[in-house]
Short mmCIF file of C-alpha atoms in Angstrom, two decimals:
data_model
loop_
_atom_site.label_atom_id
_atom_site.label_comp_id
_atom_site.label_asym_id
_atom_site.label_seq_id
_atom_site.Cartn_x
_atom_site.Cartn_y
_atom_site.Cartn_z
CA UNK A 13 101.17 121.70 230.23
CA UNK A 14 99.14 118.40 231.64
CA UNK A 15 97.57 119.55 234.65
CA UNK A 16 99.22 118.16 237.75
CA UNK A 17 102.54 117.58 235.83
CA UNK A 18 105.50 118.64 236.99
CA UNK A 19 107.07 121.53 234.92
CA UNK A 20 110.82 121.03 233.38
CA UNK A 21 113.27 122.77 231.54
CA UNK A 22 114.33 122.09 228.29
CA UNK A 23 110.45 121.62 226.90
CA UNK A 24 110.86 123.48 223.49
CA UNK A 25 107.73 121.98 222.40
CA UNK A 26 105.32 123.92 224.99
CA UNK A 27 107.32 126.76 223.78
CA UNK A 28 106.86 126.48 220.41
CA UNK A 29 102.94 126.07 220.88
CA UNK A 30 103.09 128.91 223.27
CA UNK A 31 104.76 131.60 220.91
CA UNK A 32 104.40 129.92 217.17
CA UNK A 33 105.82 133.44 215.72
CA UNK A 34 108.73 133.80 217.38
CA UNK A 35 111.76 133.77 215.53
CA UNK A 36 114.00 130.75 215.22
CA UNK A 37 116.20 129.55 216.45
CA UNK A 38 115.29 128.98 220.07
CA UNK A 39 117.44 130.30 222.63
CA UNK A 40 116.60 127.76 225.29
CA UNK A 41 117.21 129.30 228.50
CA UNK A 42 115.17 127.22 230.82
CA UNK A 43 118.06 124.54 231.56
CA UNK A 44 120.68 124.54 233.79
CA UNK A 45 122.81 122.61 231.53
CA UNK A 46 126.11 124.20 230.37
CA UNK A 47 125.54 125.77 226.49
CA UNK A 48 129.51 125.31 225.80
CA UNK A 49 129.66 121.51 225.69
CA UNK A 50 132.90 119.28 226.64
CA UNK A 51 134.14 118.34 223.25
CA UNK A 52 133.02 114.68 221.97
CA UNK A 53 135.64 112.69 221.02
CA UNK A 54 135.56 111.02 217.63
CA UNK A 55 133.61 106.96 219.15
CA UNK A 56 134.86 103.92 217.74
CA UNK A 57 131.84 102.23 215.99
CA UNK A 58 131.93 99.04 218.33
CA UNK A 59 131.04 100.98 221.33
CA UNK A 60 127.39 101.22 219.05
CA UNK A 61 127.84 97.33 218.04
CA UNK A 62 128.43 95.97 221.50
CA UNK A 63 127.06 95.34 224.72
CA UNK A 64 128.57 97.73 227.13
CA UNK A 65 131.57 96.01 228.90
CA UNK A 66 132.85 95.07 232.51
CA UNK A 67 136.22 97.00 232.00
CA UNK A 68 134.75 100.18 230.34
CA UNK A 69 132.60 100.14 233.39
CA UNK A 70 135.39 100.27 235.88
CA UNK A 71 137.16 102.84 234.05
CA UNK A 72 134.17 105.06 234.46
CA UNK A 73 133.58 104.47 237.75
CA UNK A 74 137.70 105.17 238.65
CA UNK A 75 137.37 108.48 237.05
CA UNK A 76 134.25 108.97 238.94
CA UNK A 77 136.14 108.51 242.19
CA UNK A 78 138.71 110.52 241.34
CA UNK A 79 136.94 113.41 240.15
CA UNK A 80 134.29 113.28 242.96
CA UNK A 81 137.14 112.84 245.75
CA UNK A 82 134.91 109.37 246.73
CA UNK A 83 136.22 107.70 249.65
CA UNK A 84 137.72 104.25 249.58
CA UNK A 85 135.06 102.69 251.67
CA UNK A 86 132.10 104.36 249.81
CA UNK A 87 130.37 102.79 247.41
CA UNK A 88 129.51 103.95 243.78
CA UNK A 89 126.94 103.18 240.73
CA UNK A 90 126.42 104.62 237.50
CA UNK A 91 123.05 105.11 235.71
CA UNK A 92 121.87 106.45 232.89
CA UNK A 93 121.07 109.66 234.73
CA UNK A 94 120.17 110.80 238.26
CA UNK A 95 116.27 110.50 237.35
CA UNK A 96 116.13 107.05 237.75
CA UNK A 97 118.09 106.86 240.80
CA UNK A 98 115.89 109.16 242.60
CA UNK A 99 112.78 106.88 241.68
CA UNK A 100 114.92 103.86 243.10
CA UNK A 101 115.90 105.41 246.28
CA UNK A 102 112.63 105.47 248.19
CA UNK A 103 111.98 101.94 247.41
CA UNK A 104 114.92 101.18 248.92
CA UNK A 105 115.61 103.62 251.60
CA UNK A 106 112.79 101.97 254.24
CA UNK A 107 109.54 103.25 255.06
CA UNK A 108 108.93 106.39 257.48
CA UNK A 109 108.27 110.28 256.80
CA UNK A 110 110.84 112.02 254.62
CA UNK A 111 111.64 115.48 255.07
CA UNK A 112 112.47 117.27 251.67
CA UNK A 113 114.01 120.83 251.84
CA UNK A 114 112.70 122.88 248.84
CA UNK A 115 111.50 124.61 246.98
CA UNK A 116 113.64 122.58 245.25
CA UNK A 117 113.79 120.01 242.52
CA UNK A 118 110.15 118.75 242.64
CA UNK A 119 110.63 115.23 241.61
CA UNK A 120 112.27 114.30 244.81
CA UNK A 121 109.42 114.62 246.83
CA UNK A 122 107.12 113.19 243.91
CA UNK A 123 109.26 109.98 243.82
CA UNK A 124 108.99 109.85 247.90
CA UNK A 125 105.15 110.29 247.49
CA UNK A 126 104.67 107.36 245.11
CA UNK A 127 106.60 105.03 247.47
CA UNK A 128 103.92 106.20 249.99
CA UNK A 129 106.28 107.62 251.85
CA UNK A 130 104.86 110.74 253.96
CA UNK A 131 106.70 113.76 252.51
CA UNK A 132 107.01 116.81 254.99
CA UNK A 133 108.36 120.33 252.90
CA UNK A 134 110.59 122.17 254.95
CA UNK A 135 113.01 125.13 254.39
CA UNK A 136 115.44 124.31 256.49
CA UNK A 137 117.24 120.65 257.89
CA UNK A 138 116.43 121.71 261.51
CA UNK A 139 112.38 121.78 260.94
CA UNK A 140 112.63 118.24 259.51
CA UNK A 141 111.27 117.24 263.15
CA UNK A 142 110.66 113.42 263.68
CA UNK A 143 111.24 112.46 259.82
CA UNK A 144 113.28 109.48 259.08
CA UNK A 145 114.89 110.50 256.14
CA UNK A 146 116.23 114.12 254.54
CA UNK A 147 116.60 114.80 251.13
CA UNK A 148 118.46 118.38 249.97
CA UNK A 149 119.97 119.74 247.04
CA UNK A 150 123.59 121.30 247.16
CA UNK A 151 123.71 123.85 245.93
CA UNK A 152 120.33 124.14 245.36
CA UNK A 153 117.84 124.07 242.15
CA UNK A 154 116.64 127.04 241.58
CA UNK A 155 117.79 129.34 244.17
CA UNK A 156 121.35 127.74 244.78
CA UNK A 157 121.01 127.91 248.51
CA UNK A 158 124.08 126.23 250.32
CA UNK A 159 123.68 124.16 253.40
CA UNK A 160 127.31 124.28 255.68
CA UNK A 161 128.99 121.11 255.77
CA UNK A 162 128.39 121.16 259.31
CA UNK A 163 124.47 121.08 258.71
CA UNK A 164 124.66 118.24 256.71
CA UNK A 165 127.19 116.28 259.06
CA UNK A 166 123.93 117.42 261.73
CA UNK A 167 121.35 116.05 259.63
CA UNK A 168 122.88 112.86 258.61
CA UNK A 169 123.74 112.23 262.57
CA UNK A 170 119.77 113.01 263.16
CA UNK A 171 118.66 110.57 259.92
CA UNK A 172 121.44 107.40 261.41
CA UNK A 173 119.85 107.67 264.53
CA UNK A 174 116.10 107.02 263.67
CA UNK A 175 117.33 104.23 260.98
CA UNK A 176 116.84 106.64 257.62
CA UNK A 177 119.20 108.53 254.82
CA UNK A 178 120.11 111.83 254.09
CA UNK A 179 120.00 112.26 250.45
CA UNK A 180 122.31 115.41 249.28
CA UNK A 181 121.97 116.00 245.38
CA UNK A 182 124.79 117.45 244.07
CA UNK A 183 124.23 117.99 240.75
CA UNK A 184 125.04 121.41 240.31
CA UNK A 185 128.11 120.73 242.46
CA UNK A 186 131.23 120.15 240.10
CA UNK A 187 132.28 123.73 239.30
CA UNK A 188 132.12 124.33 243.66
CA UNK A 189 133.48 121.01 244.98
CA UNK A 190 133.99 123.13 248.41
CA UNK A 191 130.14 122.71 248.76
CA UNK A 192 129.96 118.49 248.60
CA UNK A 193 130.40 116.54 251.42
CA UNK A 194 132.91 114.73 249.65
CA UNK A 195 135.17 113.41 250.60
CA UNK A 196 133.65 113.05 253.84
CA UNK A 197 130.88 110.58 253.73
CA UNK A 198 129.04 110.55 257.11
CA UNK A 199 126.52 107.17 258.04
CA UNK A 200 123.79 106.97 256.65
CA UNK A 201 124.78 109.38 253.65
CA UNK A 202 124.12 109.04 249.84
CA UNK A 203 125.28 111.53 246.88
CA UNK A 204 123.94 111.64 244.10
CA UNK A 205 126.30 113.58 240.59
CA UNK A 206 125.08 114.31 237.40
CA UNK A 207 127.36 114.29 234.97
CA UNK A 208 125.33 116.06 231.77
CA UNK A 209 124.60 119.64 233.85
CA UNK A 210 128.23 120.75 234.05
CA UNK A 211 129.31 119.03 231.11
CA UNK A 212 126.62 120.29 228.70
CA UNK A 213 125.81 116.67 227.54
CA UNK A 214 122.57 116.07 229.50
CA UNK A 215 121.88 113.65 226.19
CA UNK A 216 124.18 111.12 227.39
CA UNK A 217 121.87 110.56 230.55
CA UNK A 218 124.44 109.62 233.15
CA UNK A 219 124.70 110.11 236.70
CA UNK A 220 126.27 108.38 239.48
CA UNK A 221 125.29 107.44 243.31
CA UNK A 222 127.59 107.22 246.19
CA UNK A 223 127.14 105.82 249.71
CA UNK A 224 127.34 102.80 252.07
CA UNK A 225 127.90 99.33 250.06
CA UNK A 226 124.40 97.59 250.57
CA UNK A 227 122.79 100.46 249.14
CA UNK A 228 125.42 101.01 246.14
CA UNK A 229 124.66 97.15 245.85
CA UNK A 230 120.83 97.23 246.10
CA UNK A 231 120.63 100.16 243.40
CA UNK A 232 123.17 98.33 241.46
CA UNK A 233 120.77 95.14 240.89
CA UNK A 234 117.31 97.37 240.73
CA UNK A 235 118.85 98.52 237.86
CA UNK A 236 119.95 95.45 236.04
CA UNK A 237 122.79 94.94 233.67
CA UNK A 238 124.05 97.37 231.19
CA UNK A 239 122.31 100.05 232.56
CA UNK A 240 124.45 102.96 231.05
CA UNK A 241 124.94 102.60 227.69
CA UNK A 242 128.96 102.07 226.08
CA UNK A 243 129.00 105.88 224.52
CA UNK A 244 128.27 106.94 227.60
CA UNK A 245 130.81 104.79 229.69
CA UNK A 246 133.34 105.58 227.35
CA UNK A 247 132.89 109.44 227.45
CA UNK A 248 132.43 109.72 230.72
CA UNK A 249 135.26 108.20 231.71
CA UNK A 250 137.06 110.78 229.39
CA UNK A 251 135.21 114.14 230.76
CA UNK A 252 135.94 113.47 233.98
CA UNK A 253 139.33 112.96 234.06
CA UNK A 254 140.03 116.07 232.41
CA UNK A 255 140.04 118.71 235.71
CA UNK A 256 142.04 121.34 233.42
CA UNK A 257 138.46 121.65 231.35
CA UNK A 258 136.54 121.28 234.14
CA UNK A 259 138.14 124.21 235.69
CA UNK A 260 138.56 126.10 232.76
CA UNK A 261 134.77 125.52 231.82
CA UNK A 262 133.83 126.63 236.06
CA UNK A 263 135.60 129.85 235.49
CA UNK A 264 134.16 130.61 232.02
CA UNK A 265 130.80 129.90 233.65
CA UNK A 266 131.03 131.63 236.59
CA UNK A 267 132.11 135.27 234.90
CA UNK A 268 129.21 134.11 232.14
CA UNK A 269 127.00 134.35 235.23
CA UNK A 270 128.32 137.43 236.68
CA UNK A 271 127.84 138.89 233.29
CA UNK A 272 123.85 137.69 233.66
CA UNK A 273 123.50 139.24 236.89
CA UNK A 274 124.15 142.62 235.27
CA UNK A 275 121.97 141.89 232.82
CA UNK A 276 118.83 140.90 234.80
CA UNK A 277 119.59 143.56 237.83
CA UNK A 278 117.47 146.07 235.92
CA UNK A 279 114.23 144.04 236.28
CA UNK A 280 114.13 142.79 239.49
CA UNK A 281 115.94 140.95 242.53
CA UNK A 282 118.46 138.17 241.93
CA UNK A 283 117.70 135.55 244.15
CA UNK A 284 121.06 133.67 243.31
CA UNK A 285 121.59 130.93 241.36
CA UNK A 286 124.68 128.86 240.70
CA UNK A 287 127.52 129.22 237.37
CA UNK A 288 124.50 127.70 235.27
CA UNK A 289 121.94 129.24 236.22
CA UNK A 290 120.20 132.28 238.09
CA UNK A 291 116.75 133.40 239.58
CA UNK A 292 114.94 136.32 239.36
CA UNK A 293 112.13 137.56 241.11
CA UNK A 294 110.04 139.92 240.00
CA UNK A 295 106.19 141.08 239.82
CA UNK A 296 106.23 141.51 235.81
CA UNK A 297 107.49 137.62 235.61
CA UNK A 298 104.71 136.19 233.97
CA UNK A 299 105.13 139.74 230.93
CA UNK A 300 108.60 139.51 231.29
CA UNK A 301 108.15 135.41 230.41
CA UNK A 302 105.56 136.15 227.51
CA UNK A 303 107.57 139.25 226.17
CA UNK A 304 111.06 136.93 225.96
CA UNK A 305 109.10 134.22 224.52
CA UNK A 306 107.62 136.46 221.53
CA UNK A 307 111.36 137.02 220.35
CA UNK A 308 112.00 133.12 221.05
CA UNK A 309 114.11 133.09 223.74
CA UNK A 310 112.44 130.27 226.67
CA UNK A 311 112.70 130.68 230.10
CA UNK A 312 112.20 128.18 232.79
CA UNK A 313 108.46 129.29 235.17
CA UNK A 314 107.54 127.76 238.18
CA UNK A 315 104.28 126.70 239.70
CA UNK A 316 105.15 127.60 243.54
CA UNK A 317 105.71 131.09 242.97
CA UNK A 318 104.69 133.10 239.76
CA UNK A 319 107.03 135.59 240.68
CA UNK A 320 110.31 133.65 239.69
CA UNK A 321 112.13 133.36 236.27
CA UNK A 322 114.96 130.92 236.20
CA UNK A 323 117.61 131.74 233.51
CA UNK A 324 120.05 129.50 231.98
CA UNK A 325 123.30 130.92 230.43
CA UNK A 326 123.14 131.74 227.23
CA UNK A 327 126.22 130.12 224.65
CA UNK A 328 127.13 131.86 221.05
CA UNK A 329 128.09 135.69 221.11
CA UNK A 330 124.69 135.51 219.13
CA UNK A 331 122.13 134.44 221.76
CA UNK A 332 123.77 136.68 224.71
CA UNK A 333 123.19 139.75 221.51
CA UNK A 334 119.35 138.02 221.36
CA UNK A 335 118.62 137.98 224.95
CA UNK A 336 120.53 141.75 225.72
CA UNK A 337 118.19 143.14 222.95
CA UNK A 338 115.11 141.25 223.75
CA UNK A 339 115.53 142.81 227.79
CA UNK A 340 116.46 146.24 226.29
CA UNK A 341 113.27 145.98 224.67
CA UNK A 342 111.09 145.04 227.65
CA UNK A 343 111.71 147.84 229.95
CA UNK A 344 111.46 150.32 227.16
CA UNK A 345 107.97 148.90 226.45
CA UNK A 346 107.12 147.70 230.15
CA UNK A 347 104.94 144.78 230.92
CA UNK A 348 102.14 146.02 228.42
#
């Protein structure tokens, strides 16, 4: 890891130089992105040929609507994921102090801090004091906190009133739409989805943003033309108008979680989590890390607290056998 860089999931090749004996495959447990994928369609070899088109646009962005209950008068963009929406934002959003509930998903506050923005951590919406702007995660990365609907109705009342935006990612949102604001939209609101978490195809990069029209607009034209590529329109606008696999995929994921509670139990506290993921905390984290690692099986660390393991869900009968072993094996042998 570069010093001062911000640490990610999915980085098999710092786990490969961290453990080069361990067994292969990987078991790459540090996402939060659904192992059992929705099912690609066969693409028709144009959508590679051709620039990406006006009306395969709009049918994404209908399905979008649909499946995020949008509003009518809301706006809504897609982009080639949420990443480069959250870098737009604060160059958009107006100056001022921007309060950014965490520990959460550190590149919010990064992308704050290199629009000079004055970034002000807080746990909780009510300490975000005289800031202009909020930014949250619902349900949140990595401990899935919830804030009430009424809390962010609160907040976004506080962030109209001194001129800012309350920025609520929902990207772990689709298998509990009872946790989104949608489809309420208060003032000064924007959403942001991510479409490749839930549906296991983070490689598609596409996400979406919702809110009041200038803004839609202004992110809109920061972004250009053709911003999300035709495979991705064109599967996207597939996935989510399917809400039988969606739901079918929230349950499976949800008992898949359960079922990774009673695995982890045994070696320390479950913080909570969402259907994709779960946090433990524990004292033997960094062993427990180094000890799954040896048998190739990559968890997700953190540099605010040394004491949590995030754990993705595994997929194949195979890597749920890899990980139950690999656990059996550490508190027979302890941290040493």
């Amino acid at each position: 890891m570069v010093e001062g860089e911000i640490w990610h999931g999915g980085d098999l090749a710092t786990a490969q130089a961290l453990f080069p004996d361990a067994p292969a495959p990987w078991v790459d447990l540090s996402t939060g992105i659904n192992p059992m994928p929705y099912p690609l369609p066969s693409l028709p070899a144009a959508l590679w040929q051709r620039l990406p088109g006006a009306t395969e646009e709009a049918a994404l962005l209908a399905a979008a609507r649909a499946a995020y209950r949008v509003p009518e008068s809301a706006g809504i963009v897609a982009a080639p994921g949420t990443q480069i929406l959250i870098d737009l934002l604060p160059r958009l959003a107006g100056a001022g102090p921007v309060a950014v509930l965490g520990p959460t998903y550190a590149e919010h506050a990064q992308a704050w801090a290199k629009a000079g923005a004055e970034v002000r951590p807080v746990t909780d919406p009510d300490q975000a004091g005289e800031a202009r702007s909020i930014v949250l995660v619902n349900p949140n990365n990595p401990d899935g906190r919830i804030v009430s609907r009424q809390g962010l109705v609160t907040a976004a009342a506080q962030c109209a009133v001194r001129g800012g935006l309350l920025v609520i990612d929902e990207a772990f949102a689709d298998f509990t739409p009872e946790v989104s604001i949608l489809p309420e939209l208060p003032p000064a609101t924007l959403v942001l989805r991510s479409f490749g978490k839930s549906y296991g195809l983070a490689g598609l990069r596409l996400g979406f943003a919702i809110g009041e029209a200038p803004l839609i607009q202004a992110l809109r034209a920061a972004m250009g033309p053709w911003a999300v590529a035709g495979p991705a329109l064109h599967v996207g606008a597939l996935a989510l108008a399917d809400s039988t696999w969606l739901a079918q995929a929230g349950a499976a994921r949800a008992a898949d979680a359960a079922r990774l509670d009673a695995l982890l139990a045994p070696h320390g506290r479950i913080v909570g989590g969402t259907a994709l993921f779960r946090l433990l905390e524990t004292g033997d984290a960094p062993a427990l890390f180094a000890h799954l690692g040896r048998h190739g099986l990559y968890l997700r660390r953190f540099q605010n607290d040394a004491r949590w393991l995030r754990f993705g869900l595994p997929g194949q009968a195979s890597e749920w056998a890899r990980l139950e072993a690999a656990l059996a094996g550490f508190a027979t042998s302890g941290p040493g």
